[in-house]
XYZ file of C-alpha atoms in Angstrom:
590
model
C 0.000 0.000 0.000
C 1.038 3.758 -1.250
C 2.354 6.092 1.848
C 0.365 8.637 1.944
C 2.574 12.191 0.817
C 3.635 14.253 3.909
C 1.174 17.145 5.378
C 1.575 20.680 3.891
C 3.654 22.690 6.730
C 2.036 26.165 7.538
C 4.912 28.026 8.167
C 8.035 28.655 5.966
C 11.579 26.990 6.444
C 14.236 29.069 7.831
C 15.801 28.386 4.775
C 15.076 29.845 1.228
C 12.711 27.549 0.392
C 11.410 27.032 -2.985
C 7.676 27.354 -2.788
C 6.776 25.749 -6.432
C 3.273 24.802 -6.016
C 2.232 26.961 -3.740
C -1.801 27.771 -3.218
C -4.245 30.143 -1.234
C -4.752 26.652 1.268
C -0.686 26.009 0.983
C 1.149 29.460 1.298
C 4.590 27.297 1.808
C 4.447 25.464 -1.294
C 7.681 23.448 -1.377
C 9.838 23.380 1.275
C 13.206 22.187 -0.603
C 16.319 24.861 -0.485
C 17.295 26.305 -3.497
C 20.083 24.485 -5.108
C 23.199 26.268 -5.309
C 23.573 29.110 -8.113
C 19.360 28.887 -9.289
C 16.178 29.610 -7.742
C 14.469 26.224 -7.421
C 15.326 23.204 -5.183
C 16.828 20.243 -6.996
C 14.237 18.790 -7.881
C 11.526 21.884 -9.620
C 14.676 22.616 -11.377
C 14.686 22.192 -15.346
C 15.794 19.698 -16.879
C 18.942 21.503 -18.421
C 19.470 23.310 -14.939
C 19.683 20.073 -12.804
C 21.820 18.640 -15.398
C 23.756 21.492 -15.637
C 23.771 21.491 -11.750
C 24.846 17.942 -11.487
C 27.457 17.460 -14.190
C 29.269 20.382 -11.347
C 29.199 18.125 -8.885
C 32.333 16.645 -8.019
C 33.426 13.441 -5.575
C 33.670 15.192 -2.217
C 31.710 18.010 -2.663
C 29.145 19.958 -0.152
C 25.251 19.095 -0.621
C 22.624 21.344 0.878
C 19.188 19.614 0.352
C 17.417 20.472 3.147
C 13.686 20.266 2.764
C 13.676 18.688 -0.791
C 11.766 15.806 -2.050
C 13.909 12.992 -3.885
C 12.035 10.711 -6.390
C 14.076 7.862 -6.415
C 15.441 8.524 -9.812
C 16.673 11.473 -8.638
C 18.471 10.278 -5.392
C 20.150 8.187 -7.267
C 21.370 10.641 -9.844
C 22.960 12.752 -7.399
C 24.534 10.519 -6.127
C 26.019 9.170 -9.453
C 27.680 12.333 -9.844
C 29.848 12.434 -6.596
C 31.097 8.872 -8.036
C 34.795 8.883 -6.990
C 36.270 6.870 -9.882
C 39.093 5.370 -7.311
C 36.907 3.058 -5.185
C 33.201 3.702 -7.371
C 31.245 4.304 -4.443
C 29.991 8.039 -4.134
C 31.990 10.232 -1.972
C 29.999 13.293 -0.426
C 31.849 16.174 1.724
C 29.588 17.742 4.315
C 25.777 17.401 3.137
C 22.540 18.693 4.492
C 18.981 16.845 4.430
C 17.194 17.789 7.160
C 13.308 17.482 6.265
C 13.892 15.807 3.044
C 11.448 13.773 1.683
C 12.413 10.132 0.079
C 9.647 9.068 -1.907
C 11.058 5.821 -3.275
C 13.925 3.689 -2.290
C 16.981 6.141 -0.706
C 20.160 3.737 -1.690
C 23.204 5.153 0.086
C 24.846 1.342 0.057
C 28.843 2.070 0.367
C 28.572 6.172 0.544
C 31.028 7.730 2.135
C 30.453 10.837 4.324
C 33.591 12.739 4.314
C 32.084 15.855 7.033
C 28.976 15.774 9.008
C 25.700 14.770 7.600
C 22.237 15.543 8.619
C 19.019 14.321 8.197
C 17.409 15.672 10.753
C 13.446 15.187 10.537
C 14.219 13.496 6.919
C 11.193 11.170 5.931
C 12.116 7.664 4.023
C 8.948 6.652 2.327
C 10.468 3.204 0.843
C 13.663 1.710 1.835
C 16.345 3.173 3.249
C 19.830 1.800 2.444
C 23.216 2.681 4.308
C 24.775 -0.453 4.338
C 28.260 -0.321 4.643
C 28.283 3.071 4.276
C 30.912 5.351 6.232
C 30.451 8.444 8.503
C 33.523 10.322 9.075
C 31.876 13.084 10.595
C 28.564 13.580 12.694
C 25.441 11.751 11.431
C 22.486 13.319 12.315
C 18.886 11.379 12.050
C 17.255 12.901 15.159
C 13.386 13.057 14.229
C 13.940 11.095 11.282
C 11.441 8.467 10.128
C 11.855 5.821 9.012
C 8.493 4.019 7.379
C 10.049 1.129 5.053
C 12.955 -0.815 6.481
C 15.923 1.101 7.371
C 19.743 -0.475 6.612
C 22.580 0.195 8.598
C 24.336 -3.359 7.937
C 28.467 -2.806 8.567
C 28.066 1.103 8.254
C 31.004 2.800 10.922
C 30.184 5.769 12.595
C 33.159 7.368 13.215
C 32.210 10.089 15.475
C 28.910 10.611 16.966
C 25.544 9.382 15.779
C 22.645 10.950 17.006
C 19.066 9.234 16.326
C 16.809 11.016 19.067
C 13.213 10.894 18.846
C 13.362 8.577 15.102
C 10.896 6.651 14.144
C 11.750 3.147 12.467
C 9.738 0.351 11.395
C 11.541 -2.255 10.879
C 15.915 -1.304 11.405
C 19.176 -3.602 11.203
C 22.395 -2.372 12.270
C 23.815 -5.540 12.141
C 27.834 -5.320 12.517
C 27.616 -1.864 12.166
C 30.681 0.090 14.181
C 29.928 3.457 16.489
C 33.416 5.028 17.250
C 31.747 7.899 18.903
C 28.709 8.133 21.051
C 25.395 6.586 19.765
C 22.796 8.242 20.704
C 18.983 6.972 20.470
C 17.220 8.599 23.196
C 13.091 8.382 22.462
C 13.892 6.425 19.420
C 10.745 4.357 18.791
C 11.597 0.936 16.574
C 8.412 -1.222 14.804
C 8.129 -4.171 14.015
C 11.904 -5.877 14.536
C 15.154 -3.890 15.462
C 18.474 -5.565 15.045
C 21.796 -4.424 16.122
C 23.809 -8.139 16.110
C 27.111 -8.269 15.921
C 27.028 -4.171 16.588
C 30.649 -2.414 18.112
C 29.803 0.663 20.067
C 33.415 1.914 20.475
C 32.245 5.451 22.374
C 29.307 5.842 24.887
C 25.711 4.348 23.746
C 22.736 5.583 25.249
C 19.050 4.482 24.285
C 17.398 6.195 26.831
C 13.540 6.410 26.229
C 13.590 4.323 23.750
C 10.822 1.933 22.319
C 11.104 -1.158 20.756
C 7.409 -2.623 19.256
C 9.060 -5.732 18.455
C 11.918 -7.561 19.385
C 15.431 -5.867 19.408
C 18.075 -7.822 19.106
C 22.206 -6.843 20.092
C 23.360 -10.368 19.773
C 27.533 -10.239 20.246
C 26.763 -6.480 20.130
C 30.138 -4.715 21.649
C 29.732 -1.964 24.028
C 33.329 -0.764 24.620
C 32.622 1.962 26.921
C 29.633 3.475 29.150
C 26.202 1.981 28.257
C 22.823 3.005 28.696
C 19.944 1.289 27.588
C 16.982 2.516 29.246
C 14.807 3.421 30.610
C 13.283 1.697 27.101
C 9.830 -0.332 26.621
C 10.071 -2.918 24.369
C 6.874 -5.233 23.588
C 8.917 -8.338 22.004
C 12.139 -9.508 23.187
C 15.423 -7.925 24.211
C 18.406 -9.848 23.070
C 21.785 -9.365 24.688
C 22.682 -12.888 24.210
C 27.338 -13.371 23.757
C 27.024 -9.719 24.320
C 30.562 -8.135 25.592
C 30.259 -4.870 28.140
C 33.916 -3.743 28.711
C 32.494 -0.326 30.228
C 29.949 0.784 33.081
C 26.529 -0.547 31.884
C 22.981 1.263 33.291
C 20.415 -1.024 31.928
C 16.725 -0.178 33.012
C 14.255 -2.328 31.126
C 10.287 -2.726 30.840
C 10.429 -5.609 28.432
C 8.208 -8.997 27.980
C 11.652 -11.325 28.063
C 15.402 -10.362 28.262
C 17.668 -13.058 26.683
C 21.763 -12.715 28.314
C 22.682 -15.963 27.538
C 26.638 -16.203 27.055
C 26.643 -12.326 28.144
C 30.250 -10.774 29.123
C 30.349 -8.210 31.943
C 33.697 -6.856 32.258
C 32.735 -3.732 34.473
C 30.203 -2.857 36.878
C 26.974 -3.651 35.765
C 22.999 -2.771 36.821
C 20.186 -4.495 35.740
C 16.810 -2.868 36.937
C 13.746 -4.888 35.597
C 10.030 -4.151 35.389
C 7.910 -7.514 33.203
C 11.000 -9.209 31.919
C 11.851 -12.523 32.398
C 15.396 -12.920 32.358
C 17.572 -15.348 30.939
C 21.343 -15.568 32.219
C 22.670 -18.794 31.264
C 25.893 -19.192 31.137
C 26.172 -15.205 31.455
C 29.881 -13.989 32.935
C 30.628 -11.025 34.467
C 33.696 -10.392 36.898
C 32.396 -7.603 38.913
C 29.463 -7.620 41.343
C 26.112 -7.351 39.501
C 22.983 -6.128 41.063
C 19.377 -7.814 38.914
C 16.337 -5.817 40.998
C 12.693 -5.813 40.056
C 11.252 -2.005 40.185
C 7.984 -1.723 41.427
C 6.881 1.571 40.162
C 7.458 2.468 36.550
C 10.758 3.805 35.625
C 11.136 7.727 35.380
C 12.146 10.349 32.689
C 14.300 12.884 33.558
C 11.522 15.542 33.098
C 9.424 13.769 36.020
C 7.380 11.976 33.908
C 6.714 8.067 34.115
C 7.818 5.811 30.976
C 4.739 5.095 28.756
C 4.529 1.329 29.218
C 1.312 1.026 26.682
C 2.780 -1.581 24.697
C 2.608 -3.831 27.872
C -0.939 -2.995 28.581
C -1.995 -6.431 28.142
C 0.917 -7.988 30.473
C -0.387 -10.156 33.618
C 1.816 -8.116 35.693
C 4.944 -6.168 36.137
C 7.003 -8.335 38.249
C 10.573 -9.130 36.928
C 11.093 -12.986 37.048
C 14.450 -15.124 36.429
C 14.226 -18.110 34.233
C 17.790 -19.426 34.452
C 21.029 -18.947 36.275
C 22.848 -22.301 34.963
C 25.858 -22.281 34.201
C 26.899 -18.987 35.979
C 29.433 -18.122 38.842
C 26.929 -16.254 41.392
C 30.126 -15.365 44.057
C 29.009 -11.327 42.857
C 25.484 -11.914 41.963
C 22.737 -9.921 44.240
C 18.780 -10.324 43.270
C 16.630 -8.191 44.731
C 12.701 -8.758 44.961
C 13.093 -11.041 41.957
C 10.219 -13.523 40.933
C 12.625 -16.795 41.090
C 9.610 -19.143 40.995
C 10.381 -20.577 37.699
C 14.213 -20.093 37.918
C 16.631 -23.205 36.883
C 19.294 -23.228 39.395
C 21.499 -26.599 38.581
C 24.910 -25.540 37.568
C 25.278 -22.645 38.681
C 28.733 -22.507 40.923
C 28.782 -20.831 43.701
C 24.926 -20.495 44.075
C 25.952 -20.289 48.638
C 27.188 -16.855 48.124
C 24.530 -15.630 46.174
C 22.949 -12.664 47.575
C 19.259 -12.257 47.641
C 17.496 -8.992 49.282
C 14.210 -7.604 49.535
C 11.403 -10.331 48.808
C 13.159 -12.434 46.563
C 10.051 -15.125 45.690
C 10.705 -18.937 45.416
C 7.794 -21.487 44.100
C 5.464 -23.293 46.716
C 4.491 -26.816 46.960
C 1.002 -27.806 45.461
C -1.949 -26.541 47.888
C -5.086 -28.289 49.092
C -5.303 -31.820 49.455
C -4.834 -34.176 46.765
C -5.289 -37.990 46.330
C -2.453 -41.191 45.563
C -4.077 -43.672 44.578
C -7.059 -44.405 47.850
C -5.143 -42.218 50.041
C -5.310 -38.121 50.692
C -1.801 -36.079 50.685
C -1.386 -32.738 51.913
C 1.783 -31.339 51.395
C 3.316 -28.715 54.225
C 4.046 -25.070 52.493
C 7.370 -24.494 51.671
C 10.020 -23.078 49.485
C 10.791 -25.123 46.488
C 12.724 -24.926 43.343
C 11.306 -25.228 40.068
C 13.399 -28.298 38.965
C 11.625 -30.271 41.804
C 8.446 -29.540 40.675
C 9.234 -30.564 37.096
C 10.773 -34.052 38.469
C 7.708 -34.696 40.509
C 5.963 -33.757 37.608
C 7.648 -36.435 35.790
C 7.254 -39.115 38.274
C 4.507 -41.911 37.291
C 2.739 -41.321 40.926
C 2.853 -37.927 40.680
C 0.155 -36.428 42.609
C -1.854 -33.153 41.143
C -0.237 -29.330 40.713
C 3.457 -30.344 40.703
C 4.424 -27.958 37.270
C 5.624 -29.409 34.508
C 8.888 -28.890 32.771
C 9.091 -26.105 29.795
C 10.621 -26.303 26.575
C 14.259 -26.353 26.979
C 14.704 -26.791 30.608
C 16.279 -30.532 30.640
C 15.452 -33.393 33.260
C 17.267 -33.197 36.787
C 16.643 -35.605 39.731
C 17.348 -35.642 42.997
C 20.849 -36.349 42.670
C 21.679 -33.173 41.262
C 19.020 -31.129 43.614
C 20.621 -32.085 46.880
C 23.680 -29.923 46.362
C 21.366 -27.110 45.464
C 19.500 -26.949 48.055
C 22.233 -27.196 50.536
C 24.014 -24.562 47.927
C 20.743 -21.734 48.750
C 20.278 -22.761 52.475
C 23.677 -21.659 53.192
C 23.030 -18.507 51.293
C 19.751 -18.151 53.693
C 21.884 -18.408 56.779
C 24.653 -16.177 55.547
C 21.558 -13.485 54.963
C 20.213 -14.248 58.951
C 16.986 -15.564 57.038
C 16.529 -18.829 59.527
C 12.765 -19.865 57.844
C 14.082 -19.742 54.202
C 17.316 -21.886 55.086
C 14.627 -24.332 57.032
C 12.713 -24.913 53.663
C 15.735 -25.358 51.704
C 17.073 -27.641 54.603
C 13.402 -29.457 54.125
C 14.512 -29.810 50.299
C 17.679 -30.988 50.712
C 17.148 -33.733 52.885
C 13.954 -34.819 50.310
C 16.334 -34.711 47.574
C 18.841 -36.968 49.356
C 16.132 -39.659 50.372
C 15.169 -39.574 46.945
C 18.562 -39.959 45.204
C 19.760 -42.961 43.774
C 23.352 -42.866 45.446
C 22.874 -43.302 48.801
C 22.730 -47.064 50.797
C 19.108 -48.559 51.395
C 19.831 -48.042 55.782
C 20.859 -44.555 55.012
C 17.074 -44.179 53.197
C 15.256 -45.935 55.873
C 16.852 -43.887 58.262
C 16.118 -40.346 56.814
C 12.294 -41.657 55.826
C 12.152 -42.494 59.088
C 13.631 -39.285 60.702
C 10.718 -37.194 57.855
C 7.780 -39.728 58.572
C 8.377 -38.247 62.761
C 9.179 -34.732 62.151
C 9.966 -33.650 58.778
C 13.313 -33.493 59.688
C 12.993 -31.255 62.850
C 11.707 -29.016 61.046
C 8.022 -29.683 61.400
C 6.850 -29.125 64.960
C 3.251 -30.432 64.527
C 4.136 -34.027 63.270
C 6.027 -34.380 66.295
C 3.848 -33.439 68.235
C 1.180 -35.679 66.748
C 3.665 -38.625 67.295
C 4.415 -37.477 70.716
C 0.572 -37.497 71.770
C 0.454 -40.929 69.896
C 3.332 -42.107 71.994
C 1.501 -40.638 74.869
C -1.603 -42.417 74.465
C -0.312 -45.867 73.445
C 1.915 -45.744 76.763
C -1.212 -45.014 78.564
C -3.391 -47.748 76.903
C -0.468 -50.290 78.026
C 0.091 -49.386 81.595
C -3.256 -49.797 82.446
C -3.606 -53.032 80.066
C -0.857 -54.695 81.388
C 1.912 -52.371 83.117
C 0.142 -51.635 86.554
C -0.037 -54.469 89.055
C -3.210 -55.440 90.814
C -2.730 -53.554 93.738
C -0.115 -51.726 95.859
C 1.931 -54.946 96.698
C 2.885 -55.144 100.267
C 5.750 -55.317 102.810
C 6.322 -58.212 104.926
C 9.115 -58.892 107.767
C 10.392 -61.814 108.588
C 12.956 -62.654 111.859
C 13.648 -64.905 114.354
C 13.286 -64.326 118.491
C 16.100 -65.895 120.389
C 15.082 -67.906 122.789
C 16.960 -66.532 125.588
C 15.949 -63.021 124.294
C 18.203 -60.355 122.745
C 18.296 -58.718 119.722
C 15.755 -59.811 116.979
C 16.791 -58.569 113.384
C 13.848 -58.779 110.605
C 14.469 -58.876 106.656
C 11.717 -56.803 105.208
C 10.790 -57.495 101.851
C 8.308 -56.277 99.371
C 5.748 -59.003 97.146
C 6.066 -59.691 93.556
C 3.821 -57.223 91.658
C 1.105 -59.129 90.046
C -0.657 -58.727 86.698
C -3.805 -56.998 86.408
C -7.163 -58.914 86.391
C -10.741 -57.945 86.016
C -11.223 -54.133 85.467
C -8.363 -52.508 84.126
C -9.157 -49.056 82.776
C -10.394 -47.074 85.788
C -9.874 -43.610 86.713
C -7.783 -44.569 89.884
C -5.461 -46.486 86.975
C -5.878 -43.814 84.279
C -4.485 -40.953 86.773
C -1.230 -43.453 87.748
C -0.633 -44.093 83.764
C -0.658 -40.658 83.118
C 1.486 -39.694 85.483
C 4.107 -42.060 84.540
C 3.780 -41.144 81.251
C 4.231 -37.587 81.419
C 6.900 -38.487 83.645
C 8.410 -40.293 80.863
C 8.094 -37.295 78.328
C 10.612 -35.375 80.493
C 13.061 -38.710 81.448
C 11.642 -38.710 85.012
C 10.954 -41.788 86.744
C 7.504 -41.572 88.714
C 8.429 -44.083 91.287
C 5.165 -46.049 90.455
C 5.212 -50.005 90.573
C 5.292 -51.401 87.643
C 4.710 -55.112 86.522
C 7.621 -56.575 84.667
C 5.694 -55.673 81.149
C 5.114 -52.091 82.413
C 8.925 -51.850 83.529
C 9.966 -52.172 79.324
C 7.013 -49.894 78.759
C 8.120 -47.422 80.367
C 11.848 -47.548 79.963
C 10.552 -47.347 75.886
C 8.296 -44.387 76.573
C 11.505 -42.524 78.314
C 13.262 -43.285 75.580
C 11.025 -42.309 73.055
C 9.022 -39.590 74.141
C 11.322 -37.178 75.123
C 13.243 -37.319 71.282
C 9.452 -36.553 69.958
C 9.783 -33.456 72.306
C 13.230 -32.484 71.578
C 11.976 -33.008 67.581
C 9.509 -30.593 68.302
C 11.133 -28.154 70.029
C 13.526 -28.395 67.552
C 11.229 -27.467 64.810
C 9.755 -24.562 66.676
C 13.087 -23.447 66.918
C 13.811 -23.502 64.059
C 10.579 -21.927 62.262
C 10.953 -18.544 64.628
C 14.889 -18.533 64.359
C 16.220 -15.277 62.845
């Protein structure tokens, strides 16, 4: 489809402007300058005159266009003429088109820009071509726009390039080279923006800038400061085998950010609002702070970034999809979504740093069936490898999250040493409940590993079935009061004797008289018969019981049955209350 001819201005240039076609509705007329030596911009001119005009041009010379309108016949014919017969590419000295008009395809493939260049508020109606071309001075495109697609492929800007506030629809400047600053503050991109394999040699700042699409820097080169952002982009944001040798400022609002293979070389800062975040295998050899911003990011006039593109995102929370592969000794998160985060391989994952409300994934709520029998599962911290090799388990019960595309198969083996890996980053941050649920993990991924002897796994099931390994106070307690009762039941089944038994003395009298010793003794108790489970029996069970719980003896006879019952309940009962002291403990800990 035809794009529509540009809007009649209605004021003049500040430039003597043509003004061929001029009406009583369009005062202005054309806006083009006059071309050098005649009273009509290049293109009104006569035929004879813009021959005349051109055949004067030679390779290197000065261009003022500003404000004309190029057919593409006519682009190309000018730039014919500055042909420079020792390379064959045209060779242009300092040249003006700010506010030009491009009405067809603008090919400047392989030009050379010998002084500064403008084109300033220039519109490209069909494509516009620089590949390979070379700035040697300033390139100016601020307010240009760009409305076919827009090629910068190898071009080298040798001093500064300044795109504020262009419009682009679709732009590559794939391996293109900035030796000065880059500058593309409230640039807004369409449909796909690609700077791969780009070397910004001077400072680059995209500050404001909006991407519709994706943008993509893969093994982009940012040799010295770096800004990117605050920027919006709808798509994806590609910094994937990315190098930053230089201070990088990176404030995003973007649906995914891909850093896989990234180089940091210098102090980096990541600040996030939708993104999810890929850093596998990402370097970087200073510390590097990732946070999640909960208010949207701020222009320096005041004003909040317009985040419209995202309208229709879920949320703005900033969430981490993978750290493998990375050495996290300088990471710090802060108020991160990790809920879907891949952890395995990543070395050094203990000193990672996490601050503010840094969010891990939960266990599946509610109740849910095996088979005939209910499970409930005990909130807690979890990683989101263990819920995809639950998942994966044949017995699986319900809301355990399956594994995405990409994310490989882990088991318990390699779990263990990641939980144990976080837990100790837990303690080092004073957060006692957070190391507890990784502790909780790390001991299920260990009875669930394949490495470990079969007393080893009876022992640890065992030490989880009676108190989820000290760390859950109520299933100790249930087993205490179990323990509690079952001692109860059996001293008054079988543990208390009959009755009270009683003392007897036994001597013998001299028969001449003197002194009469006695042996006193004490009866055999005897088993229980007829009633057993009175009160009067009740009160002494409990008592020797409780007695038990805190390894007292209660002094109470005991038949020979109730003597092993008890010396099992003191043995028992007060582990169940260490357990869940232990767990208590261990829950308020901070």
């Amino acid at each position: 489809m035809p794009h529509p001819s540009p809007e009649p201005f209605p004021t003049p240039p500040d430039w003597t402007h043509c003004g061929h076609g001029a009406t009583s509705e369009d005062t202005v007329g054309c806006r083009g300058i006059h071309a050098a030596g005649h009273t009509a911009c290049l293109a009104h001119l006569a035929d004879a005159d813009r021959d005349a005009y051109l055949g004067g041009l030679t390779p290197g010379a000065d261009l003022d266009h500003r404000g004309t309108s190029f057919t593409e016949p006519l682009i190309d014919a000018l730039l014919d003429a500055l042909l420079d017969p020792a390379t064959g590419h045209p060779r242009l000295g300092e040249a003006r088109f700010d506010s030009a008009t491009f009405q067809g395809d603008a090919r400047f493939v392989r030009v050379t820009f010998q002084g500064h260049v403008w084109f300033d508020s220039a519109t490209f109606l069909g494509l516009a071509r620089f590949e390979s071309a070379s700035f040697q001075g300033y390139a100016h495109f601020g307010a240009a726009s760009f409305r076919g697609y827009a090629g910068f492929r190898s071009a080298t800007f040798h001093d500064l390039a300044w795109f504020d506030s262009a419009t682009f629809r679709d732009a590559s400047f794939v391996r293109a080279t900035f030796q000065g600053a880059g500058q593309f503050g409230r640039v807004i991109f369409g449909s796909h923006a690609s700077f791969g394999y780009v070397t910004f040699q001077g400072a680059a700042h995209f500050r404001s800038a909006v991407f519709e699409g994706d943008a993509r820097f893969d093994e982009a080169t940012f040799e010295r400061l770096v800004t990117l952002g605050p920027l919006v982009c709808a798509g994806r944001f590609v910094l994937s085998e990315a190098t930053f040798s230089g201070p990088a400022n990176l404030s995003f609002a973007a649906r995914r950010l891909e850093c896989l293979r990234t180089r940091w070389t210098s102090t980096p800062e990541l600040r996030l609002r939708y993104a999810t975040v890929d850093f596998t295998h990402a370097v970087f050899e200073y510390p590097l702070t990732i946070a999640a911003e909960a208010s949207p990011f701020m222009l320096p006039d005041g004003q909040p970034v317009d985040e419209q593109v995202l309208a229709d995102a879920p949320d703005a929370a900033a969430r981490m999809a993978s750290l493998r592969g990375v050495d996290a000794a300088h990471l710090v998160l802060a108020d991160m979504d990790l809920a879907g985060c891949l952890f395995t391989g990543t070395v050094h994952l203990d000193q990672l740093r996490l601050e503010g409300a840094c969010i891990f994934d939960t266990v599946p709520p509610a109740v849910h069936w095996r088979g005939w029998h209910p499970i409930r599962f005990t909130q807690r911290r979890t990683l989101a490898e263990e819920h995809h090799w639950r998942a994966s388990e044949p017995s699986a019960a319900r809301g355990w999250n399956v594994a995405v595309f990409g994310a490989g198969r882990v088991g318990p083996l390699q779990l263990a040493p990641v939980y144990r890996a976080l837990r100790k980053a837990f303690e080092d941050g004073k957060h006692e409940p957070g190391a507890a649920d990784f502790y909780y993990g790390e001991m299920e991924m260990r009875r669930h590993a394949d490495d470990i002897p079969r007393s080893e796994r009876s022992l640890l099931t065992a030490y989880w079935a009676l108190s989820g390994y000290g760390l859950r106070a109520s299933r100790a307690l249930g087993w205490l009061a179990a323990a509690v009762l079952v001692t109860i039941v059996l001293l008054m089944g079988v543990g208390l004797p009959k009755g009270v038994p009683k003392q007897e003395a036994t001597g013998t009298v001299p028969a001449g008289g003197g002194t009469v010793t006695f042996e006193i003794d004490k009866g055999e108790p005897h088993n229980p018969t007829g009633s057993r489970f009175t009160s009067e029996r009740f009160e002494k069970a409990l008592n020797v019981t409780l007695n038990s719980v805190v390894f007292r003896s209660a002094g109470q006879d005991l038949t020979t049955a109730g003597t092993y019952i008890e010396m099992t309940s003191r043995l028992a009962e007060p582990v169940l209350l260490g357990l869940a002291v232990l767990a208590v403990r261990n829950r308020v800990k901070r």
